[in-house]
Amino acid sequence: MSRPHRLSARGDGDQAVPREPGRGHRRGRTSTPTRPATVAGRRRRAGLLAGRRPTLTTRPDGDPELDGADDPPDGPDRRRIALAALVAAAAISAATLVAGLLTWIPGRTDETGTARPLTAAEADRVAALRVTNLRDVRAGVRVTVGAGTARTELVGWVDWARPLVYLDVGGPGAGGDRGLVQATASALLVRPDPGALPTPARPPLVPPADRWRMRSPAGGHGLGAVRDLLIGLGADRVDPPAEGRWLRGDRAGGVPVDVLQAPLAPLGDPRPALWVDADARLHRLTGRLADSTPVTVDLTRADRATVHPVDALGGRAGQPRAPTDDEAARLAALPARLRALRGAPVAVDAPLAPSANLRATGTVNWASPSAYLAVSEEGSGRRTLRWVRPGRVAEVPRSSDGPATPPAPVPAALLAAPAGPPGDDLDRLLDAALRAARRAPAGDAVRVREDRLGGRTTVDVFEVPGGRRWWLDRGGLPHRLELRTGPGVWIRLDLTAGRAAGSGGSAASTAR
C-alpha cells in the first residue's frame, strides 16, 4: 500500500489536473522548482531514451489515467494522415477558387438564379417602359448590330419627345453607312464620311450644316431598322402587360436591375432580354431585328444632351409664338422688298428622295418673274437646266462635265423645250419664291425662333401657311426660303441678297 501524496501549503509537489473527456493529460506542474529526480524517474527517462515504453506504475494517488500514460503515442502514421488531409483540403479550395473566377461575370449579381414567370409588378414595369422613356425625353445610346467583322456600331443620342435620332456610325461592318446619321420617324438623312475613324465616337453636338442626303430606310435591317427600334422605345401610353420571365438580377451602370424576357413592341424579336430598374427605366436590351440580325442597345440614362436637328429636319425647335407687331410688319413688307431687289443669286439644297438629292445654283428674277438654275443630282451625277415661271417649268439635260453654274446666255434647247406645271418639290419651292413678290403671306404666321446665318447675320424664322418658312433679318431682307416636303424634310433656297442677278435669269425671262 502506497503512501498518500502530500501537498504542501504552497502547492509544492505534483498536482493532479482534471482530465477532459476523451483526452489524456500530462501531470500539471507548479511554478516551484522541480523536485530532485527519484530512482524510478531516472529509470523511466532512461527507458524512453532507449526507445522502450516504460512500465506503467501506479501513481501515489492511485489514478494512473491522470498523467496520460495510457494515451497512444503520436507515431509517424498519424502525422502523415493529418498532412495528407491538409493537402487535400488546400487542393479543393484552390480548385473552387479557380472555377469561381472562370465563371464570374462583372456586374452579375444573381447568376445562379432560376428563371421564373414575371410577377405582376415586373410585368407592369415592362408595360410602362416606353412611357418612362418619353417622360425622360432623351438618353445616350450605343447600338451594336451584328457580330465579328460584320459588326456595325452606332453611338449618339435618341430624343423620344421630338422624336429624333442622332448617331455616329462605325465598326468593321459599317461600309457605306460610315459617317453621321440624323433621322425622324418619317425621314433618314446621312452624311457619309468614308475617311472617318473605324471606332465611332459621340457626334458633335452642333451637326455640320452641309453634305446631308436622304437615305432609303430599308425595312427590317440596316440604319432604318435601328432608327425604328430607337424611336419605337418611346410611347405616350402604357403597353398591355405581357407574359414573360424573370431571368436574374444584375447591375447596369451601377444601378440594380432585373433582367426580364418579355415582348417589346418596336423589336422584331418576340423574346428580347431587357435590363429594367425599379423605376421602369430601360438600361439595356438584347435581341434580334426583323431580319434576325443580333442587336444590343445600351442606354446611358444620365447622358441627356440636347440634340440639334439639321436644317433639313427643321433645325432647332426654339419657342414658337405669334409675331410681334414689328415682326408682322416685316412679313407684310416682304413683296415690296423682293420687287425692290429685282433679282438675286440663289443656291438650292433639296434632298427630295434617296434617288433625288438635288443641288442647284442660279438666279431668281422677281421683276420678270422667272428663275434659271443648273441642277445636279448627287450620286448619279445627272445634270439638267431648269427655267421656271409662275406655274410653268421647262427642263433639258446637260453634260455631266459642265460647270456647276448655268451658262449664259440661255441655251436655245431650253428656250424651245415645252413647259409644264411644277413636277417636284424643287419646282414648288421655286414657284413659291416667285409668287412671294405678288402678295404678302396670308393666314396666321408663327415666329419659330431666332437663328444665325454664317455665324454673322441674325434672322427671325417665320413659318407661314403652306409649309413655308422665311428667314428675314431685322431690316426685313430675305435670306432663305424653306419648303416642307411630304417626308417632313425641309428643302431650302438661299438668297444672296444685295447682289445683282446674273444675265442668265434676265435672258431667260425676255426670251419668253
Short mmCIF file of C-alpha atoms in Angstrom, two decimals:
data_model
loop_
_atom_site.label_atom_id
_atom_site.label_comp_id
_atom_site.label_asym_id
_atom_site.label_seq_id
_atom_site.Cartn_x
_atom_site.Cartn_y
_atom_site.Cartn_z
CA MET A 1 0.00 0.00 0.00
CA SER A 2 1.49 3.31 -1.12
CA ARG A 3 1.60 6.42 0.90
CA PRO A 4 -0.81 9.24 0.14
CA HIS A 5 0.81 12.07 -1.79
CA ARG A 6 1.38 15.08 0.41
CA LEU A 7 0.58 18.61 -0.81
CA SER A 8 2.37 21.50 0.82
CA ALA A 9 0.72 24.76 1.73
CA ARG A 10 2.48 26.47 -1.19
CA GLY A 11 1.33 23.88 -3.68
CA ASP A 12 4.68 22.06 -3.75
CA GLY A 13 4.78 18.70 -5.43
CA ASP A 14 2.84 17.14 -8.27
CA GLN A 15 -0.76 18.29 -8.60
CA ALA A 16 -3.43 16.22 -10.35
CA VAL A 17 -5.07 18.11 -13.29
CA PRO A 18 -8.69 17.13 -14.08
CA ARG A 19 -8.93 15.07 -17.27
CA GLU A 20 -11.02 16.47 -20.20
CA PRO A 21 -13.42 13.98 -21.67
CA GLY A 22 -11.71 11.91 -24.36
CA ARG A 23 -8.25 13.33 -23.74
CA GLY A 24 -5.34 12.36 -21.51
CA HIS A 25 -3.25 14.97 -19.75
CA ARG A 26 0.27 15.14 -18.57
CA ARG A 27 0.63 15.97 -14.95
CA GLY A 28 0.46 19.59 -14.11
CA ARG A 29 3.44 21.33 -12.67
CA THR A 30 3.54 24.16 -10.19
CA SER A 31 5.71 27.17 -10.54
CA THR A 32 8.03 25.88 -7.82
CA PRO A 33 11.38 24.39 -8.72
CA THR A 34 11.37 20.79 -9.91
CA ARG A 35 11.91 18.18 -7.26
CA PRO A 36 15.04 16.08 -7.38
CA ALA A 37 14.63 13.10 -9.66
CA THR A 38 13.93 9.80 -7.94
CA VAL A 39 15.40 6.49 -8.91
CA ALA A 40 12.11 5.50 -10.54
CA GLY A 41 12.09 8.74 -12.51
CA ARG A 42 15.61 8.18 -13.74
CA ARG A 43 14.67 4.64 -14.76
CA ARG A 44 11.64 5.91 -16.75
CA ARG A 45 13.67 8.54 -18.63
CA ALA A 46 16.35 6.02 -19.41
CA GLY A 47 13.71 3.71 -20.86
CA LEU A 48 12.33 6.45 -23.07
CA LEU A 49 15.77 7.29 -24.34
CA ALA A 50 16.31 3.64 -25.15
CA GLY A 51 13.12 3.59 -27.26
CA ARG A 52 11.29 1.32 -24.78
CA ARG A 53 7.97 2.10 -23.27
CA PRO A 54 8.31 2.33 -19.51
CA THR A 55 6.42 0.00 -17.23
CA LEU A 56 3.26 1.67 -16.02
CA THR A 57 3.28 2.18 -12.29
CA THR A 58 0.54 3.30 -10.05
CA ARG A 59 0.60 6.94 -9.08
CA PRO A 60 0.76 7.64 -5.35
CA ASP A 61 -2.78 8.96 -5.58
CA GLY A 62 -3.92 5.66 -7.16
CA ASP A 63 -5.15 7.15 -10.58
CA PRO A 64 -2.90 6.16 -13.48
CA GLU A 65 -5.06 7.95 -16.13
CA LEU A 66 -4.38 11.46 -14.89
CA ASP A 67 -0.80 11.51 -16.15
CA GLY A 68 -1.72 10.46 -19.76
CA ALA A 69 0.38 7.35 -19.57
CA ASP A 70 -2.37 5.33 -21.28
CA ASP A 71 -2.53 7.68 -24.35
CA PRO A 72 -1.33 6.07 -27.61
CA PRO A 73 1.92 7.52 -28.94
CA ASP A 74 1.86 10.15 -31.76
CA GLY A 75 3.51 7.94 -34.33
CA PRO A 76 4.56 8.81 -37.89
CA ASP A 77 1.41 7.24 -39.45
CA ARG A 78 -0.88 9.71 -37.69
CA ARG A 79 1.25 12.67 -38.78
CA ARG A 80 1.22 11.51 -42.41
CA ILE A 81 -2.60 11.15 -42.36
CA ALA A 82 -3.02 14.67 -40.94
CA LEU A 83 -0.63 16.14 -43.51
CA ALA A 84 -2.45 14.40 -46.38
CA ALA A 85 -5.80 15.77 -45.15
CA LEU A 86 -4.43 19.32 -45.09
CA VAL A 87 -3.04 18.99 -48.62
CA ALA A 88 -6.37 17.65 -49.93
CA ALA A 89 -8.31 20.50 -48.30
CA ALA A 90 -5.96 23.06 -49.85
CA ALA A 91 -6.33 21.49 -53.30
CA ILE A 92 -10.14 21.54 -53.07
CA SER A 93 -10.12 25.21 -52.00
CA ALA A 94 -7.83 26.17 -54.89
CA ALA A 95 -9.98 24.32 -57.43
CA THR A 96 -13.12 26.02 -56.13
CA LEU A 97 -11.48 29.47 -56.36
CA VAL A 98 -10.31 28.90 -59.94
CA ALA A 99 -13.73 27.64 -61.02
CA GLY A 100 -15.36 30.69 -59.48
CA LEU A 101 -13.01 33.08 -61.28
CA LEU A 102 -13.61 31.39 -64.63
CA THR A 103 -17.39 31.64 -64.35
CA TRP A 104 -17.59 35.08 -62.72
CA ILE A 105 -19.01 37.91 -64.85
CA PRO A 106 -18.56 41.51 -63.65
CA GLY A 107 -21.81 43.08 -62.53
CA ARG A 108 -23.68 39.80 -62.42
CA THR A 109 -25.32 39.57 -59.01
CA ASP A 110 -27.52 36.52 -59.26
CA GLU A 111 -26.02 34.31 -61.96
CA THR A 112 -27.29 31.14 -60.34
CA GLY A 113 -30.87 32.36 -60.04
CA THR A 114 -33.58 30.23 -61.55
CA ALA A 115 -35.82 31.76 -64.23
CA ARG A 116 -39.45 32.18 -63.25
CA PRO A 117 -42.62 33.86 -64.55
CA LEU A 118 -42.89 37.63 -64.13
CA THR A 119 -44.66 38.93 -61.09
CA ALA A 120 -47.47 41.44 -61.60
CA ALA A 121 -45.16 44.30 -60.55
CA GLU A 122 -42.45 43.22 -63.01
CA ALA A 123 -44.98 42.94 -65.85
CA ASP A 124 -46.21 46.46 -65.03
CA ARG A 125 -42.65 47.78 -65.27
CA VAL A 126 -42.24 46.30 -68.73
CA ALA A 127 -45.60 47.76 -69.77
CA ALA A 128 -44.57 51.24 -68.55
CA LEU A 129 -41.07 51.11 -70.05
CA ARG A 130 -41.80 53.12 -73.22
CA VAL A 131 -43.83 55.77 -71.38
CA THR A 132 -40.93 56.21 -68.95
CA ASN A 133 -38.59 56.85 -71.89
CA LEU A 134 -40.88 59.53 -73.31
CA ARG A 135 -41.12 61.15 -69.89
CA ASP A 136 -37.32 61.22 -69.60
CA VAL A 137 -37.19 62.89 -73.08
CA ARG A 138 -33.78 61.61 -74.23
CA ALA A 139 -30.78 59.42 -73.44
CA GLY A 140 -27.37 58.48 -74.77
CA VAL A 141 -27.24 55.26 -76.79
CA ARG A 142 -24.70 52.73 -78.02
CA VAL A 143 -26.00 50.20 -80.52
CA THR A 144 -24.20 47.10 -81.81
CA VAL A 145 -25.69 45.36 -84.84
CA GLY A 146 -24.29 42.03 -86.00
CA ALA A 147 -21.10 40.38 -84.76
CA GLY A 148 -17.46 39.90 -85.67
CA THR A 149 -16.19 41.54 -88.85
CA ALA A 150 -19.78 42.27 -89.92
CA ARG A 151 -20.42 44.32 -86.77
CA THR A 152 -21.76 47.88 -87.06
CA GLU A 153 -21.54 50.18 -84.05
CA LEU A 154 -23.57 53.36 -83.56
CA VAL A 155 -23.05 55.97 -80.81
CA GLY A 156 -25.13 59.07 -80.09
CA TRP A 157 -28.48 60.10 -78.69
CA VAL A 158 -32.18 59.44 -79.06
CA ASP A 159 -34.78 62.15 -78.34
CA TRP A 160 -38.16 60.48 -77.80
CA ALA A 161 -40.06 63.75 -77.39
CA ARG A 162 -39.16 65.23 -80.78
CA PRO A 163 -38.62 62.31 -81.91
CA LEU A 164 -35.09 62.33 -83.35
CA VAL A 165 -32.06 60.04 -83.58
CA TYR A 166 -28.52 61.41 -84.00
CA LEU A 167 -25.71 58.84 -84.38
CA ASP A 168 -22.13 58.35 -85.45
CA VAL A 169 -21.78 55.10 -87.42
CA GLY A 170 -18.62 52.98 -87.38
CA GLY A 171 -17.35 49.47 -86.82
CA PRO A 172 -15.84 46.95 -89.25
CA GLY A 173 -19.17 46.31 -90.97
CA ALA A 174 -20.27 49.95 -91.44
CA GLY A 175 -19.31 50.12 -95.11
CA GLY A 176 -21.05 52.96 -96.93
CA ASP A 177 -23.02 53.87 -93.80
CA ARG A 178 -19.89 55.17 -92.06
CA GLY A 179 -20.45 58.78 -91.03
CA LEU A 180 -23.27 60.70 -89.33
CA VAL A 181 -26.99 59.93 -89.26
CA GLN A 182 -29.99 62.02 -88.27
CA ALA A 183 -33.45 60.54 -88.54
CA THR A 184 -37.05 61.24 -87.64
CA ALA A 185 -39.93 58.79 -87.80
CA SER A 186 -40.51 59.71 -91.47
CA ALA A 187 -37.07 60.63 -92.87
CA LEU A 188 -33.50 59.38 -92.63
CA LEU A 189 -30.56 61.63 -93.54
CA VAL A 190 -26.93 60.55 -93.75
CA ARG A 191 -23.67 62.43 -94.07
CA PRO A 192 -21.21 59.86 -95.44
CA ASP A 193 -17.60 60.06 -94.28
CA PRO A 194 -15.57 57.12 -95.65
CA GLY A 195 -12.39 58.51 -94.06
CA ALA A 196 -13.80 58.55 -90.51
CA LEU A 197 -12.13 56.53 -87.76
CA PRO A 198 -13.27 52.88 -87.58
CA THR A 199 -14.44 53.25 -83.99
CA PRO A 200 -17.44 55.57 -83.62
CA ALA A 201 -17.49 58.40 -81.10
CA ARG A 202 -20.16 60.77 -79.86
CA PRO A 203 -21.17 63.02 -82.77
CA PRO A 204 -20.67 66.80 -82.45
CA LEU A 205 -23.50 68.46 -80.53
CA VAL A 206 -23.89 71.03 -83.32
CA PRO A 207 -24.08 68.94 -86.50
CA PRO A 208 -22.33 70.01 -89.72
CA ALA A 209 -24.58 72.05 -91.99
CA ASP A 210 -23.60 70.57 -95.35
CA ARG A 211 -23.45 67.27 -97.31
CA TRP A 212 -26.59 65.73 -95.82
CA ARG A 213 -28.54 63.49 -98.16
CA MET A 214 -31.67 61.40 -97.87
CA ARG A 215 -31.33 57.63 -97.47
CA SER A 216 -33.96 55.00 -98.10
CA PRO A 217 -34.71 53.26 -94.77
CA ALA A 218 -34.67 49.62 -95.88
CA GLY A 219 -37.31 47.82 -93.87
CA GLY A 220 -36.20 45.32 -91.26
CA HIS A 221 -32.45 45.89 -91.38
CA GLY A 222 -29.68 48.48 -91.53
CA LEU A 223 -29.99 52.08 -90.40
CA GLY A 224 -33.74 52.11 -90.94
CA ALA A 225 -34.25 49.20 -88.54
CA VAL A 226 -32.06 50.85 -85.89
CA ARG A 227 -33.97 54.14 -86.32
CA ASP A 228 -37.31 52.34 -85.94
CA LEU A 229 -36.11 50.46 -82.85
CA LEU A 230 -34.74 53.51 -81.03
CA ILE A 231 -37.66 55.82 -81.78
CA GLY A 232 -40.10 52.99 -81.04
CA LEU A 233 -38.75 52.74 -77.49
CA GLY A 234 -40.81 55.84 -76.64
CA ALA A 235 -44.62 55.91 -76.45
CA ASP A 236 -47.31 58.09 -74.91
CA ARG A 237 -49.35 55.24 -73.47
CA VAL A 238 -48.68 52.13 -71.41
CA ASP A 239 -48.39 48.86 -73.30
CA PRO A 240 -50.69 45.96 -72.36
CA PRO A 241 -49.00 43.73 -69.76
CA ALA A 242 -47.42 40.72 -71.45
CA GLU A 243 -46.26 37.37 -70.21
CA GLY A 244 -42.55 36.95 -69.72
CA ARG A 245 -39.88 35.58 -67.45
CA TRP A 246 -37.54 36.94 -64.81
CA LEU A 247 -34.04 35.69 -65.63
CA ARG A 248 -31.77 37.09 -62.94
CA GLY A 249 -30.66 40.14 -61.03
CA ASP A 250 -27.84 42.29 -62.39
CA ARG A 251 -26.38 45.80 -62.39
CA ALA A 252 -26.22 48.30 -65.24
CA GLY A 253 -24.20 51.48 -64.88
CA GLY A 254 -24.07 50.91 -61.13
CA VAL A 255 -27.87 50.63 -60.89
CA PRO A 256 -29.54 47.39 -59.67
CA VAL A 257 -31.72 45.96 -62.43
CA ASP A 258 -33.78 42.89 -63.22
CA VAL A 259 -33.08 41.05 -66.45
CA LEU A 260 -36.50 40.27 -67.89
CA GLN A 261 -37.53 38.41 -71.00
CA ALA A 262 -40.71 39.84 -72.49
CA PRO A 263 -42.10 41.10 -75.83
CA LEU A 264 -41.29 44.69 -76.78
CA ALA A 265 -43.36 46.45 -79.46
CA PRO A 266 -40.64 48.01 -81.69
CA LEU A 267 -38.44 44.89 -81.81
CA GLY A 268 -38.96 42.01 -84.22
CA ASP A 269 -37.65 39.53 -81.64
CA PRO A 270 -40.62 38.22 -79.61
CA ARG A 271 -38.46 37.48 -76.54
CA PRO A 272 -35.72 40.09 -76.08
CA ALA A 273 -33.81 40.41 -72.81
CA LEU A 274 -34.47 43.71 -71.03
CA TRP A 275 -32.39 45.24 -68.23
CA VAL A 276 -35.03 47.25 -66.29
CA ASP A 277 -34.58 49.06 -62.98
CA ALA A 278 -37.10 49.56 -60.20
CA ASP A 279 -38.41 52.79 -61.82
CA ALA A 280 -39.24 51.08 -65.15
CA ARG A 281 -36.19 52.60 -66.87
CA LEU A 282 -34.60 50.51 -69.58
CA HIS A 283 -30.79 50.33 -69.39
CA ARG A 284 -30.06 47.62 -71.93
CA LEU A 285 -31.72 45.25 -74.36
CA THR A 286 -30.51 42.36 -76.46
CA GLY A 287 -32.48 40.65 -79.18
CA ARG A 288 -32.79 40.37 -82.95
CA LEU A 289 -34.01 42.70 -85.66
CA ALA A 290 -36.70 41.66 -88.11
CA ASP A 291 -34.06 40.11 -90.40
CA SER A 292 -32.70 38.04 -87.44
CA THR A 293 -29.54 40.16 -87.08
CA PRO A 294 -28.48 40.29 -83.40
CA VAL A 295 -28.69 43.73 -81.82
CA THR A 296 -27.66 45.17 -78.46
CA VAL A 297 -28.75 48.61 -77.23
CA ASP A 298 -27.14 50.22 -74.18
CA LEU A 299 -28.82 53.36 -72.84
CA THR A 300 -26.90 55.91 -70.76
CA ARG A 301 -29.72 57.49 -68.79
CA ALA A 302 -27.57 60.33 -67.39
CA ASP A 303 -26.37 61.44 -70.86
CA ARG A 304 -29.27 63.73 -71.78
CA ALA A 305 -27.57 66.16 -74.17
CA THR A 306 -29.87 68.39 -76.22
CA VAL A 307 -29.91 67.15 -79.81
CA HIS A 308 -29.85 69.82 -82.55
CA PRO A 309 -31.56 68.70 -85.77
CA VAL A 310 -30.00 69.76 -89.05
CA ASP A 311 -31.89 72.43 -91.00
CA ALA A 312 -33.26 69.79 -93.37
CA LEU A 313 -35.10 68.27 -90.39
CA GLY A 314 -36.42 71.59 -89.13
CA GLY A 315 -33.46 72.96 -87.20
CA ARG A 316 -33.60 73.95 -83.56
CA ALA A 317 -37.04 73.83 -82.00
CA GLY A 318 -36.96 77.30 -80.44
CA GLN A 319 -40.04 78.69 -78.69
CA PRO A 320 -42.73 79.27 -81.34
CA ARG A 321 -45.04 82.24 -80.74
CA ALA A 322 -47.18 84.74 -82.59
CA PRO A 323 -45.25 87.56 -84.31
CA THR A 324 -44.99 90.93 -82.63
CA ASP A 325 -46.34 94.00 -84.44
CA ASP A 326 -42.85 94.83 -85.75
CA GLU A 327 -42.34 91.25 -86.99
CA ALA A 328 -45.76 91.20 -88.65
CA ALA A 329 -44.89 94.46 -90.42
CA ARG A 330 -41.69 92.91 -91.78
CA LEU A 331 -43.68 89.98 -93.21
CA ALA A 332 -46.25 92.32 -94.77
CA ALA A 333 -43.47 94.32 -96.47
CA LEU A 334 -41.83 91.19 -97.98
CA PRO A 335 -43.36 91.51 -101.51
CA ALA A 336 -42.16 95.09 -101.84
CA ARG A 337 -38.67 94.14 -100.63
CA LEU A 338 -38.44 91.33 -103.22
CA ARG A 339 -39.56 93.60 -106.06
CA ALA A 340 -37.03 96.19 -104.95
CA LEU A 341 -34.27 93.59 -105.10
CA ARG A 342 -35.38 92.70 -108.65
CA GLY A 343 -33.24 89.54 -108.50
CA ALA A 344 -30.58 87.63 -106.59
CA PRO A 345 -28.23 84.67 -106.97
CA VAL A 346 -29.61 81.55 -105.30
CA ALA A 347 -28.36 78.15 -104.13
CA VAL A 348 -30.68 75.22 -103.53
CA ASP A 349 -30.26 72.21 -101.24
CA ALA A 350 -33.08 69.76 -101.90
CA PRO A 351 -32.87 66.19 -100.56
CA LEU A 352 -36.13 65.14 -102.20
CA ALA A 353 -35.70 61.37 -102.12
CA PRO A 354 -32.99 58.70 -101.79
CA SER A 355 -32.51 58.86 -105.56
CA ALA A 356 -33.02 62.63 -105.84
CA ASN A 357 -30.62 64.52 -103.59
CA LEU A 358 -30.56 67.71 -105.63
CA ARG A 359 -28.23 70.71 -105.54
CA ALA A 360 -28.77 73.77 -107.72
CA THR A 361 -27.31 77.20 -108.39
CA GLY A 362 -28.66 80.05 -110.50
CA THR A 363 -30.69 83.22 -110.26
CA VAL A 364 -34.18 84.38 -109.36
CA ASN A 365 -35.65 87.48 -111.03
CA TRP A 366 -38.76 88.95 -109.37
CA ALA A 367 -39.15 91.66 -111.99
CA SER A 368 -39.85 89.12 -114.78
CA PRO A 369 -40.67 86.95 -112.75
CA SER A 370 -38.52 83.85 -113.54
CA ALA A 371 -35.80 81.54 -112.19
CA TYR A 372 -32.94 79.91 -114.10
CA LEU A 373 -30.87 77.15 -112.48
CA ALA A 374 -28.37 74.37 -113.13
CA VAL A 375 -29.45 71.27 -111.19
CA SER A 376 -27.24 68.29 -110.29
CA GLU A 377 -28.14 65.03 -108.61
CA GLU A 378 -25.62 63.66 -106.12
CA GLY A 379 -24.82 60.03 -106.63
CA SER A 380 -25.89 59.58 -110.23
CA GLY A 381 -24.18 62.77 -111.45
CA ARG A 382 -27.18 63.62 -113.64
CA ARG A 383 -27.41 67.33 -114.54
CA THR A 384 -30.19 69.45 -116.01
CA LEU A 385 -31.06 73.08 -116.68
CA ARG A 386 -34.41 74.44 -115.42
CA TRP A 387 -36.25 77.58 -116.32
CA VAL A 388 -39.23 78.40 -114.09
CA ARG A 389 -42.05 80.92 -114.40
CA PRO A 390 -45.07 81.01 -112.06
CA GLY A 391 -46.96 77.78 -112.77
CA ARG A 392 -44.69 76.69 -115.66
CA VAL A 393 -41.38 74.73 -115.73
CA ALA A 394 -39.08 73.77 -118.61
CA GLU A 395 -36.12 71.38 -118.28
CA VAL A 396 -33.40 69.97 -120.55
CA PRO A 397 -30.46 67.62 -119.83
CA ARG A 398 -26.95 68.97 -119.50
CA SER A 399 -23.47 67.50 -119.90
CA SER A 400 -22.13 65.99 -116.67
CA ASP A 401 -18.71 67.63 -117.13
CA GLY A 402 -20.02 71.19 -117.41
CA PRO A 403 -19.67 73.91 -114.76
CA ALA A 404 -21.94 73.97 -111.72
CA THR A 405 -23.42 77.36 -112.68
CA PRO A 406 -25.92 77.76 -115.54
CA PRO A 407 -24.46 79.04 -118.81
CA ALA A 408 -25.25 82.43 -120.24
CA PRO A 409 -26.99 83.11 -122.49
CA VAL A 410 -29.74 80.57 -122.06
CA PRO A 411 -29.30 77.60 -124.42
CA ALA A 412 -31.66 77.50 -127.38
CA ALA A 413 -32.72 73.96 -126.44
CA LEU A 414 -34.09 75.20 -123.11
CA LEU A 415 -35.90 78.07 -124.80
CA ALA A 416 -37.57 75.63 -127.17
CA ALA A 417 -38.41 72.98 -124.55
CA PRO A 418 -42.11 72.53 -123.72
CA ALA A 419 -43.13 73.92 -120.32
CA GLY A 420 -45.43 72.10 -117.91
CA PRO A 421 -46.77 72.53 -114.39
CA PRO A 422 -44.37 72.13 -111.43
CA GLY A 423 -43.39 68.46 -111.22
CA ASP A 424 -41.45 68.03 -107.97
CA ASP A 425 -40.77 69.83 -104.70
CA LEU A 426 -37.89 71.79 -106.21
CA ASP A 427 -40.31 73.25 -108.76
CA ARG A 428 -42.76 74.04 -105.97
CA LEU A 429 -40.02 75.80 -103.98
CA LEU A 430 -39.03 78.00 -106.93
CA ASP A 431 -42.67 78.71 -107.75
CA ALA A 432 -43.30 79.82 -104.14
CA ALA A 433 -40.27 82.13 -104.27
CA LEU A 434 -41.55 83.84 -107.44
CA ARG A 435 -45.13 84.24 -106.18
CA ALA A 436 -43.93 85.81 -102.90
CA ALA A 437 -43.31 89.08 -104.77
CA ARG A 438 -47.03 89.37 -105.62
CA ARG A 439 -48.67 89.35 -102.19
CA ALA A 440 -47.83 89.02 -98.51
CA PRO A 441 -48.28 85.60 -96.86
CA ALA A 442 -51.92 85.04 -95.98
CA GLY A 443 -53.13 83.47 -92.75
CA ASP A 444 -51.58 83.22 -89.32
CA ALA A 445 -47.81 83.20 -89.20
CA VAL A 446 -45.64 81.80 -86.40
CA ARG A 447 -42.31 83.16 -85.29
CA VAL A 448 -40.40 79.87 -84.82
CA ARG A 449 -37.07 81.06 -83.42
CA GLU A 450 -34.12 83.37 -83.74
CA ASP A 451 -31.20 81.98 -85.74
CA ARG A 452 -27.93 83.00 -87.35
CA LEU A 453 -26.66 82.56 -90.89
CA GLY A 454 -22.95 82.11 -91.43
CA GLY A 455 -22.35 82.98 -87.79
CA ARG A 456 -22.87 86.67 -88.61
CA THR A 457 -26.41 87.57 -89.66
CA THR A 458 -29.15 87.38 -87.05
CA VAL A 459 -32.51 86.42 -88.53
CA ASP A 460 -36.01 85.59 -87.38
CA VAL A 461 -37.52 82.40 -88.79
CA PHE A 462 -41.23 82.73 -89.66
CA GLU A 463 -43.44 79.83 -90.69
CA VAL A 464 -46.41 80.76 -92.88
CA PRO A 465 -49.31 78.66 -94.18
CA GLY A 466 -48.42 76.24 -96.96
CA GLY A 467 -45.43 74.69 -95.18
CA ARG A 468 -43.07 77.59 -95.95
CA ARG A 469 -40.51 79.35 -93.78
CA TRP A 470 -38.96 82.74 -94.45
CA TRP A 471 -35.67 83.76 -92.83
CA LEU A 472 -35.76 87.59 -92.55
CA ASP A 473 -33.12 89.80 -90.98
CA ARG A 474 -34.06 92.67 -88.66
CA GLY A 475 -34.29 95.02 -91.65
CA GLY A 476 -36.79 92.76 -93.44
CA LEU A 477 -34.33 91.47 -96.07
CA PRO A 478 -34.97 87.81 -97.02
CA HIS A 479 -32.05 85.36 -96.78
CA ARG A 480 -33.70 81.95 -97.08
CA LEU A 481 -36.95 80.28 -98.12
CA GLU A 482 -37.71 76.73 -96.93
CA LEU A 483 -40.43 74.34 -98.08
CA ARG A 484 -41.60 71.29 -96.14
CA THR A 485 -41.87 68.14 -98.27
CA GLY A 486 -44.02 65.06 -97.79
CA PRO A 487 -41.45 63.06 -95.73
CA GLY A 488 -41.02 66.03 -93.39
CA VAL A 489 -37.74 67.24 -94.91
CA TRP A 490 -37.22 70.97 -95.40
CA ILE A 491 -35.61 71.90 -98.73
CA ARG A 492 -34.13 75.38 -98.95
CA LEU A 493 -33.34 78.19 -101.32
CA ASP A 494 -30.60 80.54 -100.07
CA LEU A 495 -30.63 84.05 -101.48
CA THR A 496 -27.54 86.24 -101.65
CA ALA A 497 -29.44 89.47 -101.13
CA GLY A 498 -27.81 92.68 -102.32
CA ARG A 499 -26.06 91.11 -105.31
CA ALA A 500 -27.47 91.62 -108.79
CA ALA A 501 -28.87 88.59 -110.55
CA GLY A 502 -26.79 87.17 -113.39
CA SER A 503 -27.63 87.76 -117.01
CA GLY A 504 -28.93 84.22 -117.35
CA GLY A 505 -32.11 84.97 -115.46
CA SER A 506 -32.82 88.13 -117.45
CA ALA A 507 -32.15 86.46 -120.77
CA ALA A 508 -34.44 83.62 -119.98
CA SER A 509 -37.22 85.92 -118.90
CA THR A 510 -37.04 88.09 -122.03
CA ALA A 511 -36.99 85.08 -124.32
CA ARG A 512 -40.46 84.06 -123.34
#
